[in-house]
């Protein structure tokens, strides 16, 4: 199996047609993060995942190959989420969703629980407790201070009690 670095270099040197390998490797991971960030909104998560990969393809030359590719992709997806929220204010929480979330029944309680959090709290909570990111990594990914990450986590946990 090729390393992330090898695949990125293939894309950069031999053509973007190799980007499909990156999508196959990380599509489910990025989609999973977006499902949790959007509190289970499948269609919005699909749109955000697709948008994130389009942006990743466009800006692949700016990717720092010393960092993890999946972290970079998640960072792009989270930025897409924030942009779409601001631009369209089209986010629909799980309580207001018109379509049932039938594909992921095991996560229904989780989605309902985190739906009470703000989008920033949901992003940080998901990265910390679902994907086990360190506070420092979350701060770096979101360009915020580590102490801010800690206080947002504390506030989110208090809301969830």
PDB file of C-alpha atoms in Angstrom:
ATOM      1  CA  UNK A   1       0.000   0.000   0.000  1.00  0.00           C
ATOM      2  CA  UNK A   2       1.261   3.452  -0.890  1.00  0.00           C
ATOM      3  CA  UNK A   3       1.894   6.020   1.813  1.00  0.00           C
ATOM      4  CA  UNK A   4      -0.013   9.304   1.902  1.00  0.00           C
ATOM      5  CA  UNK A   5       3.170  11.084   0.907  1.00  0.00           C
ATOM      6  CA  UNK A   6       3.588   8.821  -2.147  1.00  0.00           C
ATOM      7  CA  UNK A   7      -0.008   9.376  -3.256  1.00  0.00           C
ATOM      8  CA  UNK A   8       0.249  13.152  -2.815  1.00  0.00           C
ATOM      9  CA  UNK A   9       3.479  13.179  -4.813  1.00  0.00           C
ATOM     10  CA  UNK A  10       1.797  11.102  -7.536  1.00  0.00           C
ATOM     11  CA  UNK A  11      -1.009  13.665  -7.702  1.00  0.00           C
ATOM     12  CA  UNK A  12       1.403  16.577  -7.837  1.00  0.00           C
ATOM     13  CA  UNK A  13       3.853  15.058 -10.307  1.00  0.00           C
ATOM     14  CA  UNK A  14       1.842  12.639 -12.419  1.00  0.00           C
ATOM     15  CA  UNK A  15      -1.612  14.184 -12.504  1.00  0.00           C
ATOM     16  CA  UNK A  16      -4.609  14.829 -10.346  1.00  0.00           C
ATOM     17  CA  UNK A  17      -6.279  11.610 -11.564  1.00  0.00           C
ATOM     18  CA  UNK A  18      -4.472   9.913  -8.665  1.00  0.00           C
ATOM     19  CA  UNK A  19      -6.508  11.995  -6.186  1.00  0.00           C
ATOM     20  CA  UNK A  20      -9.147   9.258  -6.322  1.00  0.00           C
ATOM     21  CA  UNK A  21      -6.833   7.182  -4.117  1.00  0.00           C
ATOM     22  CA  UNK A  22      -6.963   9.860  -1.426  1.00  0.00           C
ATOM     23  CA  UNK A  23     -10.749   9.959  -1.652  1.00  0.00           C
ATOM     24  CA  UNK A  24     -11.009   6.171  -1.334  1.00  0.00           C
ATOM     25  CA  UNK A  25      -8.702   6.183   1.693  1.00  0.00           C
ATOM     26  CA  UNK A  26     -10.317   9.018   3.635  1.00  0.00           C
ATOM     27  CA  UNK A  27     -13.872   9.538   2.375  1.00  0.00           C
ATOM     28  CA  UNK A  28     -15.494   7.498   5.156  1.00  0.00           C
ATOM     29  CA  UNK A  29     -13.319   9.106   7.825  1.00  0.00           C
ATOM     30  CA  UNK A  30     -14.101  12.679   6.733  1.00  0.00           C
ATOM     31  CA  UNK A  31     -17.793  11.808   6.290  1.00  0.00           C
ATOM     32  CA  UNK A  32     -17.854  10.339   9.818  1.00  0.00           C
ATOM     33  CA  UNK A  33     -16.434  13.533  11.275  1.00  0.00           C
ATOM     34  CA  UNK A  34     -18.986  15.601   9.355  1.00  0.00           C
ATOM     35  CA  UNK A  35     -21.867  13.377  10.528  1.00  0.00           C
ATOM     36  CA  UNK A  36     -20.899  14.090  14.099  1.00  0.00           C
ATOM     37  CA  UNK A  37     -20.258  17.785  13.521  1.00  0.00           C
ATOM     38  CA  UNK A  38     -23.669  18.204  11.855  1.00  0.00           C
ATOM     39  CA  UNK A  39     -25.389  16.073  14.522  1.00  0.00           C
ATOM     40  CA  UNK A  40     -26.394  13.420  12.007  1.00  0.00           C
ATOM     41  CA  UNK A  41     -27.531  15.446   9.008  1.00  0.00           C
ATOM     42  CA  UNK A  42     -26.650  12.969   6.244  1.00  0.00           C
ATOM     43  CA  UNK A  43     -27.191  15.176   3.201  1.00  0.00           C
ATOM     44  CA  UNK A  44     -25.322  18.133   4.661  1.00  0.00           C
ATOM     45  CA  UNK A  45     -22.486  15.789   5.702  1.00  0.00           C
ATOM     46  CA  UNK A  46     -22.282  14.364   2.178  1.00  0.00           C
ATOM     47  CA  UNK A  47     -22.167  17.870   0.696  1.00  0.00           C
ATOM     48  CA  UNK A  48     -19.473  18.984   3.129  1.00  0.00           C
ATOM     49  CA  UNK A  49     -17.384  15.874   2.491  1.00  0.00           C
ATOM     50  CA  UNK A  50     -17.566  16.399  -1.251  1.00  0.00           C
ATOM     51  CA  UNK A  51     -16.754  20.089  -0.902  1.00  0.00           C
ATOM     52  CA  UNK A  52     -13.791  19.288   1.351  1.00  0.00           C
ATOM     53  CA  UNK A  53     -12.288  16.909  -1.202  1.00  0.00           C
ATOM     54  CA  UNK A  54     -12.801  19.420  -4.011  1.00  0.00           C
ATOM     55  CA  UNK A  55     -10.982  22.069  -1.980  1.00  0.00           C
ATOM     56  CA  UNK A  56      -8.267  19.597  -0.991  1.00  0.00           C
ATOM     57  CA  UNK A  57      -7.694  18.773  -4.649  1.00  0.00           C
ATOM     58  CA  UNK A  58      -7.544  22.460  -5.522  1.00  0.00           C
ATOM     59  CA  UNK A  59      -5.074  23.298  -2.749  1.00  0.00           C
ATOM     60  CA  UNK A  60      -3.045  20.077  -2.694  1.00  0.00           C
ATOM     61  CA  UNK A  61       0.155  21.993  -3.465  1.00  0.00           C
ATOM     62  CA  UNK A  62      -0.210  23.856  -0.162  1.00  0.00           C
ATOM     63  CA  UNK A  63      -0.389  20.616   1.867  1.00  0.00           C
ATOM     64  CA  UNK A  64       2.548  20.269   4.288  1.00  0.00           C
ATOM     65  CA  UNK A  65       3.629  16.656   3.823  1.00  0.00           C
ATOM     66  CA  UNK A  66       5.185  16.603   7.288  1.00  0.00           C
ATOM     67  CA  UNK A  67       1.666  16.619   8.756  1.00  0.00           C
ATOM     68  CA  UNK A  68      -0.959  13.883   8.626  1.00  0.00           C
ATOM     69  CA  UNK A  69      -3.094  13.968   5.496  1.00  0.00           C
ATOM     70  CA  UNK A  70      -6.304  12.956   7.283  1.00  0.00           C
ATOM     71  CA  UNK A  71      -5.850  15.798   9.795  1.00  0.00           C
ATOM     72  CA  UNK A  72      -5.445  18.256   6.927  1.00  0.00           C
ATOM     73  CA  UNK A  73      -8.565  16.877   5.218  1.00  0.00           C
ATOM     74  CA  UNK A  74     -10.608  17.140   8.428  1.00  0.00           C
ATOM     75  CA  UNK A  75      -9.403  20.710   8.887  1.00  0.00           C
ATOM     76  CA  UNK A  76     -10.621  21.551   5.379  1.00  0.00           C
ATOM     77  CA  UNK A  77     -13.967  19.836   6.042  1.00  0.00           C
ATOM     78  CA  UNK A  78     -14.443  21.765   9.287  1.00  0.00           C
ATOM     79  CA  UNK A  79     -13.620  25.014   7.507  1.00  0.00           C
ATOM     80  CA  UNK A  80     -16.193  24.096   4.834  1.00  0.00           C
ATOM     81  CA  UNK A  81     -18.752  23.513   7.599  1.00  0.00           C
ATOM     82  CA  UNK A  82     -18.038  26.906   9.174  1.00  0.00           C
ATOM     83  CA  UNK A  83     -18.172  28.660   5.794  1.00  0.00           C
ATOM     84  CA  UNK A  84     -21.477  27.045   4.830  1.00  0.00           C
ATOM     85  CA  UNK A  85     -23.016  27.921   8.183  1.00  0.00           C
ATOM     86  CA  UNK A  86     -22.022  31.569   7.829  1.00  0.00           C
ATOM     87  CA  UNK A  87     -22.802  31.818   4.120  1.00  0.00           C
ATOM     88  CA  UNK A  88     -26.159  30.104   3.930  1.00  0.00           C
ATOM     89  CA  UNK A  89     -27.238  29.612   7.505  1.00  0.00           C
ATOM     90  CA  UNK A  90     -28.612  26.359   6.139  1.00  0.00           C
ATOM     91  CA  UNK A  91     -27.563  24.032   8.926  1.00  0.00           C
ATOM     92  CA  UNK A  92     -30.423  21.986  10.264  1.00  0.00           C
ATOM     93  CA  UNK A  93     -29.968  20.267  13.595  1.00  0.00           C
ATOM     94  CA  UNK A  94     -31.165  16.736  14.239  1.00  0.00           C
ATOM     95  CA  UNK A  95     -34.296  17.953  16.027  1.00  0.00           C
ATOM     96  CA  UNK A  96     -35.388  19.928  12.962  1.00  0.00           C
ATOM     97  CA  UNK A  97     -34.371  17.482  10.267  1.00  0.00           C
ATOM     98  CA  UNK A  98     -37.166  16.476   7.915  1.00  0.00           C
ATOM     99  CA  UNK A  99     -35.582  13.201   6.937  1.00  0.00           C
ATOM    100  CA  UNK A 100     -35.047  10.326   9.360  1.00  0.00           C
ATOM    101  CA  UNK A 101     -31.509   9.237  10.087  1.00  0.00           C
ATOM    102  CA  UNK A 102     -32.105   5.551   9.479  1.00  0.00           C
ATOM    103  CA  UNK A 103     -28.697   4.486   8.235  1.00  0.00           C
ATOM    104  CA  UNK A 104     -26.932   5.164  11.503  1.00  0.00           C
ATOM    105  CA  UNK A 105     -29.323   4.090  14.248  1.00  0.00           C
ATOM    106  CA  UNK A 106     -26.565   3.307  16.763  1.00  0.00           C
ATOM    107  CA  UNK A 107     -25.458   6.920  16.769  1.00  0.00           C
ATOM    108  CA  UNK A 108     -28.913   8.496  17.194  1.00  0.00           C
ATOM    109  CA  UNK A 109     -28.437   9.132  20.912  1.00  0.00           C
ATOM    110  CA  UNK A 110     -25.025  10.648  20.280  1.00  0.00           C
ATOM    111  CA  UNK A 111     -26.404  12.978  17.589  1.00  0.00           C
ATOM    112  CA  UNK A 112     -29.280  14.061  19.811  1.00  0.00           C
ATOM    113  CA  UNK A 113     -26.893  14.671  22.688  1.00  0.00           C
ATOM    114  CA  UNK A 114     -24.431  16.827  20.736  1.00  0.00           C
ATOM    115  CA  UNK A 115     -27.194  18.702  18.905  1.00  0.00           C
ATOM    116  CA  UNK A 116     -27.494  20.844  22.043  1.00  0.00           C
ATOM    117  CA  UNK A 117     -23.917  22.095  21.599  1.00  0.00           C
ATOM    118  CA  UNK A 118     -22.875  25.049  19.466  1.00  0.00           C
ATOM    119  CA  UNK A 119     -21.130  24.178  16.204  1.00  0.00           C
ATOM    120  CA  UNK A 120     -17.710  25.061  17.681  1.00  0.00           C
ATOM    121  CA  UNK A 121     -18.351  22.972  20.783  1.00  0.00           C
ATOM    122  CA  UNK A 122     -19.570  20.087  18.619  1.00  0.00           C
ATOM    123  CA  UNK A 123     -16.462  20.213  16.414  1.00  0.00           C
ATOM    124  CA  UNK A 124     -14.059  20.292  19.353  1.00  0.00           C
ATOM    125  CA  UNK A 125     -16.002  17.687  21.360  1.00  0.00           C
ATOM    126  CA  UNK A 126     -16.045  15.333  18.361  1.00  0.00           C
ATOM    127  CA  UNK A 127     -12.348  15.731  17.636  1.00  0.00           C
ATOM    128  CA  UNK A 128     -11.468  15.227  21.316  1.00  0.00           C
ATOM    129  CA  UNK A 129     -13.713  12.347  22.351  1.00  0.00           C
ATOM    130  CA  UNK A 130     -14.603  10.541  19.135  1.00  0.00           C
ATOM    131  CA  UNK A 131     -11.371  10.905  17.172  1.00  0.00           C
ATOM    132  CA  UNK A 132      -9.088  11.233  20.227  1.00  0.00           C
ATOM    133  CA  UNK A 133      -7.220  14.329  19.050  1.00  0.00           C
ATOM    134  CA  UNK A 134      -5.001  15.986  21.638  1.00  0.00           C
ATOM    135  CA  UNK A 135      -5.968  19.488  22.750  1.00  0.00           C
ATOM    136  CA  UNK A 136      -2.855  20.885  21.081  1.00  0.00           C
ATOM    137  CA  UNK A 137      -3.725  19.193  17.767  1.00  0.00           C
ATOM    138  CA  UNK A 138      -7.273  20.535  17.935  1.00  0.00           C
ATOM    139  CA  UNK A 139      -5.934  24.022  18.595  1.00  0.00           C
ATOM    140  CA  UNK A 140      -3.511  23.777  15.683  1.00  0.00           C
ATOM    141  CA  UNK A 141      -6.185  22.436  13.331  1.00  0.00           C
ATOM    142  CA  UNK A 142      -8.652  25.167  14.219  1.00  0.00           C
ATOM    143  CA  UNK A 143      -6.074  27.942  14.706  1.00  0.00           C
ATOM    144  CA  UNK A 144      -7.086  28.591  18.303  1.00  0.00           C
ATOM    145  CA  UNK A 145      -5.184  28.610  21.587  1.00  0.00           C
ATOM    146  CA  UNK A 146      -4.911  25.310  23.490  1.00  0.00           C
ATOM    147  CA  UNK A 147      -6.371  26.965  26.607  1.00  0.00           C
ATOM    148  CA  UNK A 148      -9.381  28.031  24.556  1.00  0.00           C
ATOM    149  CA  UNK A 149      -9.814  24.412  23.444  1.00  0.00           C
ATOM    150  CA  UNK A 150      -9.750  23.301  27.089  1.00  0.00           C
ATOM    151  CA  UNK A 151     -12.361  25.845  28.151  1.00  0.00           C
ATOM    152  CA  UNK A 152     -14.636  24.961  25.225  1.00  0.00           C
ATOM    153  CA  UNK A 153     -14.362  21.268  26.149  1.00  0.00           C
ATOM    154  CA  UNK A 154     -15.194  22.101  29.769  1.00  0.00           C
ATOM    155  CA  UNK A 155     -18.194  24.203  28.710  1.00  0.00           C
ATOM    156  CA  UNK A 156     -19.426  21.449  26.363  1.00  0.00           C
ATOM    157  CA  UNK A 157     -19.149  18.810  29.085  1.00  0.00           C
ATOM    158  CA  UNK A 158     -21.091  21.042  31.490  1.00  0.00           C
ATOM    159  CA  UNK A 159     -23.865  21.464  28.908  1.00  0.00           C
ATOM    160  CA  UNK A 160     -24.048  17.711  28.392  1.00  0.00           C
ATOM    161  CA  UNK A 161     -24.462  16.894  32.098  1.00  0.00           C
TER     162      UNK A 161
END
